Coordinates of C-alpha atoms and ligand atoms in Angstrom, one line a residue:
M1 CA 51.9 114.0 110.7
S2 CA 51.2 113.8 107.1
A3 CA 54.4 112.4 105.6
W4 CA 54.0 109.0 107.2
N5 CA 55.7 105.8 106.2
A6 CA 52.6 103.5 106.6
T7 CA 54.6 100.4 105.9
L8 CA 57.3 101.1 108.5
Y9 CA 54.5 102.0 110.9
D10 CA 52.8 98.6 110.4
T11 CA 55.9 96.4 110.4
K12 CA 58.1 97.9 113.1
H13 CA 55.7 99.7 115.4
A14 CA 52.9 97.2 115.6
Y15 CA 52.9 97.6 119.4
V16 CA 51.0 100.9 118.9
F17 CA 47.8 99.2 117.9
G18 CA 48.6 96.2 120.1
Y19 CA 48.2 98.4 123.2
G20 CA 45.3 100.1 121.4
R21 CA 43.2 96.9 121.7
E22 CA 43.0 97.6 125.5
V23 CA 41.6 101.1 124.7
V24 CA 39.0 99.4 122.4
D25 CA 38.1 97.3 125.4
T26 CA 37.7 100.5 127.5
L27 CA 35.5 101.9 124.7
D28 CA 33.4 98.7 124.8
P29 CA 31.7 99.2 121.4
K30 CA 28.2 97.9 121.1
P31 CA 26.5 96.5 118.0
G32 CA 24.9 99.2 116.0
E33 CA 26.6 102.1 117.7
R34 CA 28.0 104.9 115.4
I35 CA 31.7 105.3 116.3
L36 CA 34.4 107.7 115.0
D37 CA 38.0 106.3 115.1
L38 CA 39.9 109.6 115.2
G39 CA 43.5 109.3 113.8
C40 CA 42.9 105.7 112.7
G41 CA 46.2 105.3 110.9
T42 CA 46.3 102.0 108.9
G43 CA 42.8 101.0 110.3
H44 CA 43.6 98.0 112.5
L45 CA 41.6 99.3 115.5
T46 CA 38.8 100.6 113.2
H47 CA 38.5 97.0 112.0
E48 CA 38.6 95.8 115.6
I49 CA 35.7 98.2 116.5
A50 CA 33.8 97.1 113.4
S51 CA 34.3 93.4 114.3
R52 CA 32.3 94.1 117.6
G53 CA 29.3 95.1 115.5
A54 CA 29.6 98.9 115.6
K55 CA 29.2 101.2 112.5
V56 CA 32.6 102.8 112.4
V57 CA 34.2 105.7 110.5
G58 CA 38.0 105.7 110.4
M59 CA 39.5 109.1 110.0
D60 CA 43.1 110.3 109.6
N61 CA 44.7 113.3 107.9
S62 CA 47.5 111.1 106.3
A63 CA 46.5 110.1 102.8
E64 CA 49.1 107.4 102.9
M65 CA 47.7 105.8 106.0
I66 CA 44.2 106.0 104.7
A67 CA 45.2 104.4 101.4
Q68 CA 46.7 101.5 103.3
A69 CA 43.7 101.2 105.6
R70 CA 41.3 101.1 102.5
A71 CA 43.5 98.5 100.8
K72 CA 43.5 96.3 103.9
Y73 CA 39.8 96.8 104.9
P74 CA 37.9 97.7 101.8
A75 CA 34.5 97.2 103.4
L76 CA 35.1 99.9 106.0
D77 CA 34.4 103.6 105.7
F78 CA 37.7 105.6 105.9
R79 CA 38.0 109.3 105.4
I80 CA 40.9 111.8 105.1
A81 CA 40.2 114.8 107.3
D82 CA 41.7 117.3 109.8
A83 CA 40.6 116.7 113.4
R84 CA 40.7 120.4 114.1
V85 CA 38.0 121.2 111.6
M86 CA 36.2 117.9 110.9
Q87 CA 32.5 117.9 110.4
F88 CA 30.0 115.1 109.9
D89 CA 26.4 114.9 108.7
E90 CA 25.3 112.7 111.6
P91 CA 26.5 112.7 115.2
F92 CA 28.3 109.7 116.8
D93 CA 27.6 107.7 119.9
A94 CA 31.3 107.6 120.7
V95 CA 34.6 109.1 119.5
F96 CA 37.6 106.9 120.0
S97 CA 41.2 107.8 119.5
N98 CA 44.5 105.9 120.1
A99 CA 48.0 107.2 119.8
A100 CA 47.0 110.2 117.6
L101 CA 46.1 113.3 119.6
H102 CA 49.7 114.1 120.7
W103 CA 50.3 115.0 117.0
I104 CA 48.1 118.1 117.1
H105 CA 49.2 121.0 119.1
E106 CA 45.8 122.9 118.7
A107 CA 44.2 120.6 121.3
G108 CA 41.4 123.1 121.9
D109 CA 40.3 123.0 118.3
V110 CA 40.3 119.2 118.4
V111 CA 38.3 118.9 121.6
R112 CA 35.7 121.4 120.2
S113 CA 35.4 119.2 117.1
I114 CA 35.1 116.1 119.1
A115 CA 32.3 117.6 121.3
A116 CA 30.5 118.8 118.1
A117 CA 30.7 115.3 116.6
L118 CA 29.1 113.6 119.6
E119 CA 25.5 113.0 120.5
P120 CA 24.5 114.5 123.9
G121 CA 25.4 111.7 126.3
G122 CA 27.9 110.3 123.8
R123 CA 31.3 109.2 125.0
F124 CA 34.9 110.1 124.2
V125 CA 37.5 107.4 124.9
A126 CA 41.1 108.2 124.1
E127 CA 44.7 107.3 124.8
F128 CA 47.7 109.3 123.7
G129 CA 51.0 110.6 125.0
G130 CA 50.8 112.3 128.4
E131 CA 53.0 114.7 130.3
G132 CA 56.6 113.4 130.5
N133 CA 56.1 110.9 127.6
V134 CA 59.3 109.8 125.9
A135 CA 61.2 112.4 128.1
I136 CA 64.5 110.5 127.8
I137 CA 64.2 110.2 124.1
Q138 CA 63.4 113.9 123.8
A139 CA 66.3 114.8 125.9
G140 CA 68.6 112.6 123.8
I141 CA 67.3 114.3 120.6
R142 CA 67.9 117.8 122.1
K143 CA 71.4 116.9 123.2
A144 CA 72.3 115.3 119.9
L145 CA 71.1 118.5 118.1
D146 CA 73.2 120.7 120.4
T147 CA 76.2 118.4 119.9
L148 CA 76.0 119.0 116.1
G149 CA 75.4 122.7 116.7
I150 CA 72.0 122.6 115.0
D151 CA 69.5 125.3 115.9
S152 CA 66.5 123.6 117.4
F153 CA 64.4 126.8 117.5
G154 CA 60.8 126.1 116.7
I155 CA 61.2 122.3 116.9
F156 CA 60.2 121.9 120.5
P157 CA 57.7 120.9 121.8
I158 CA 57.5 118.2 119.1
W159 CA 54.3 116.8 120.5
Y160 CA 51.3 117.7 122.7
F161 CA 51.7 115.8 125.9
P162 CA 49.2 117.2 128.5
G163 CA 48.9 116.3 132.2
I164 CA 45.6 115.0 133.5
A165 CA 44.6 118.3 135.1
E166 CA 45.2 120.3 132.0
Y167 CA 43.4 117.9 129.6
S168 CA 40.5 117.4 132.0
Q169 CA 40.0 121.1 132.2
L170 CA 40.0 121.4 128.4
L171 CA 37.4 118.7 128.1
D172 CA 35.2 120.1 130.8
A173 CA 35.4 123.6 129.3
N174 CA 34.1 122.1 126.0
G175 CA 31.1 120.3 127.5
L176 CA 32.8 116.9 128.0
E177 CA 32.5 115.7 131.6
V178 CA 35.5 113.6 132.6
L179 CA 34.4 110.3 134.1
W180 CA 37.8 108.8 134.5
A181 CA 41.4 109.7 133.6
A182 CA 44.8 108.0 134.3
M183 CA 48.5 108.5 133.5
I184 CA 50.0 105.2 132.5
P185 CA 53.8 104.7 132.5
R186 CA 54.7 102.1 129.9
D187 CA 58.1 100.9 129.1
V188 CA 57.9 99.6 125.6
Q189 CA 60.6 97.3 124.1
L190 CA 61.3 98.3 120.5
D191 CA 61.3 95.7 117.8
D192 CA 64.8 95.8 116.4
P193 CA 67.6 95.2 119.0
E194 CA 70.1 97.1 116.9
T195 CA 68.2 99.9 115.2
G196 CA 65.2 100.2 117.5
L197 CA 65.8 103.7 118.7
R198 CA 66.8 105.1 115.4
D199 CA 63.8 103.4 113.7
W200 CA 61.6 105.1 116.4
I201 CA 63.2 108.5 115.8
R202 CA 62.8 108.1 112.0
M203 CA 59.2 107.1 112.3
F204 CA 58.0 109.5 115.0
A205 CA 60.3 112.5 115.1
G206 CA 60.5 113.1 111.3
N207 CA 60.2 116.9 111.8
V208 CA 63.5 116.9 113.7
L209 CA 65.3 115.0 110.9
Q210 CA 64.0 117.6 108.4
V211 CA 66.2 120.3 110.0
I212 CA 69.3 118.2 109.9
P213 CA 71.5 118.3 106.7
E214 CA 71.2 114.8 105.1
Q215 CA 74.9 114.2 105.5
N216 CA 74.6 114.7 109.3
V217 CA 71.6 112.4 109.9
K218 CA 73.5 109.3 110.7
E219 CA 75.8 111.2 113.1
F220 CA 72.8 112.7 114.8
L221 CA 71.2 109.3 115.3
A222 CA 74.4 107.9 116.7
H223 CA 74.6 110.8 119.2
A224 CA 71.0 110.3 120.2
E225 CA 71.7 106.6 120.8
T226 CA 74.8 107.4 122.9
Y227 CA 72.8 109.8 125.1
C228 CA 69.9 107.4 125.6
R229 CA 71.8 104.2 125.9
V230 CA 72.3 104.1 129.7
Q231 CA 68.6 104.5 130.4
L232 CA 67.0 102.9 127.4
Y233 CA 69.1 100.0 126.3
R234 CA 68.6 97.0 128.5
D235 CA 68.8 93.2 128.2
G236 CA 69.9 93.5 124.6
A237 CA 67.0 95.7 123.4
W238 CA 66.0 99.4 123.1
H239 CA 63.1 100.6 125.1
A240 CA 60.9 103.7 124.7
D241 CA 59.9 105.5 127.9
Y242 CA 56.2 106.0 127.1
R243 CA 53.7 107.7 129.5
R244 CA 50.2 107.6 128.3
I245 CA 47.1 109.6 129.3
R246 CA 43.9 107.6 129.0
V247 CA 40.5 109.4 129.4
I248 CA 36.8 108.6 129.4
A249 CA 34.5 111.5 129.1
R250 CA 30.8 112.1 128.3
K251 CA 29.1 114.9 126.4
R252 CA 26.8 116.8 128.7
G253 CA 23.2 117.1 127.8
Ligands
BEZ301 C1 53.1 107.8 121.6 O1 52.5 106.9 121.1 O2 53.0 108.0 122.8 C2 54.0 108.6 120.8 C3 54.2 108.2 119.5 C4 55.0 109.0 118.8 C5 55.6 110.1 119.3 C6 55.4 110.4 120.5 C7 54.6 109.7 121.3

């Protein structure tokens, strides 16, 4: 998730942080609390959390995203770091994360880092892709690769999309008691009625495009559209078949 196009993310995929505001409401930041925004992207939700009076650190491993976040919100504290090995001088009252944790397959390392970053009693509030997320898009990508005879070995799974039971067990095993968890189906209308699906694939499935010879990319995207169209093109717009896991957990002790 390092080669991000932060501008494309901000302009055509703004719904990501739009839905994230609901997750901030679930976090319910309080004035003076120390909060880590893990995978903060371009910093919009970091700003939202700060606007509620919390002392927030925004963290992301994409230098491009952090550069954009710093330019937009110069008064806020943004850091480039890897969630698997992050370390902080002072513990946090809460760790928050929206639309980020599905990028990191080493979920055990991330959960251990989150637990270590929290005060005893501190909370972890997150939403990211859950089991079955973008299943239709993934199937379309797979079929389009097959159609072009491109070897997809090593590409799948592209993301980490756990079920509630799997993720709850992981949290619990690392000292984070799950207070609440839900799987939320979410049909999201994509911004551009013509290019919505290909924009989404370019933005979020960049590692797939990397294995396709440049001269075949357009054809690949056209095949993906063909395979997805029946289920994902409705009322003159492309839709993404999101399924999100949202959790609230508390560090024991
Ligand atoms: C999501 O936000 O659920 C998501 C974003 C990009 C790729 C996969 C899932």
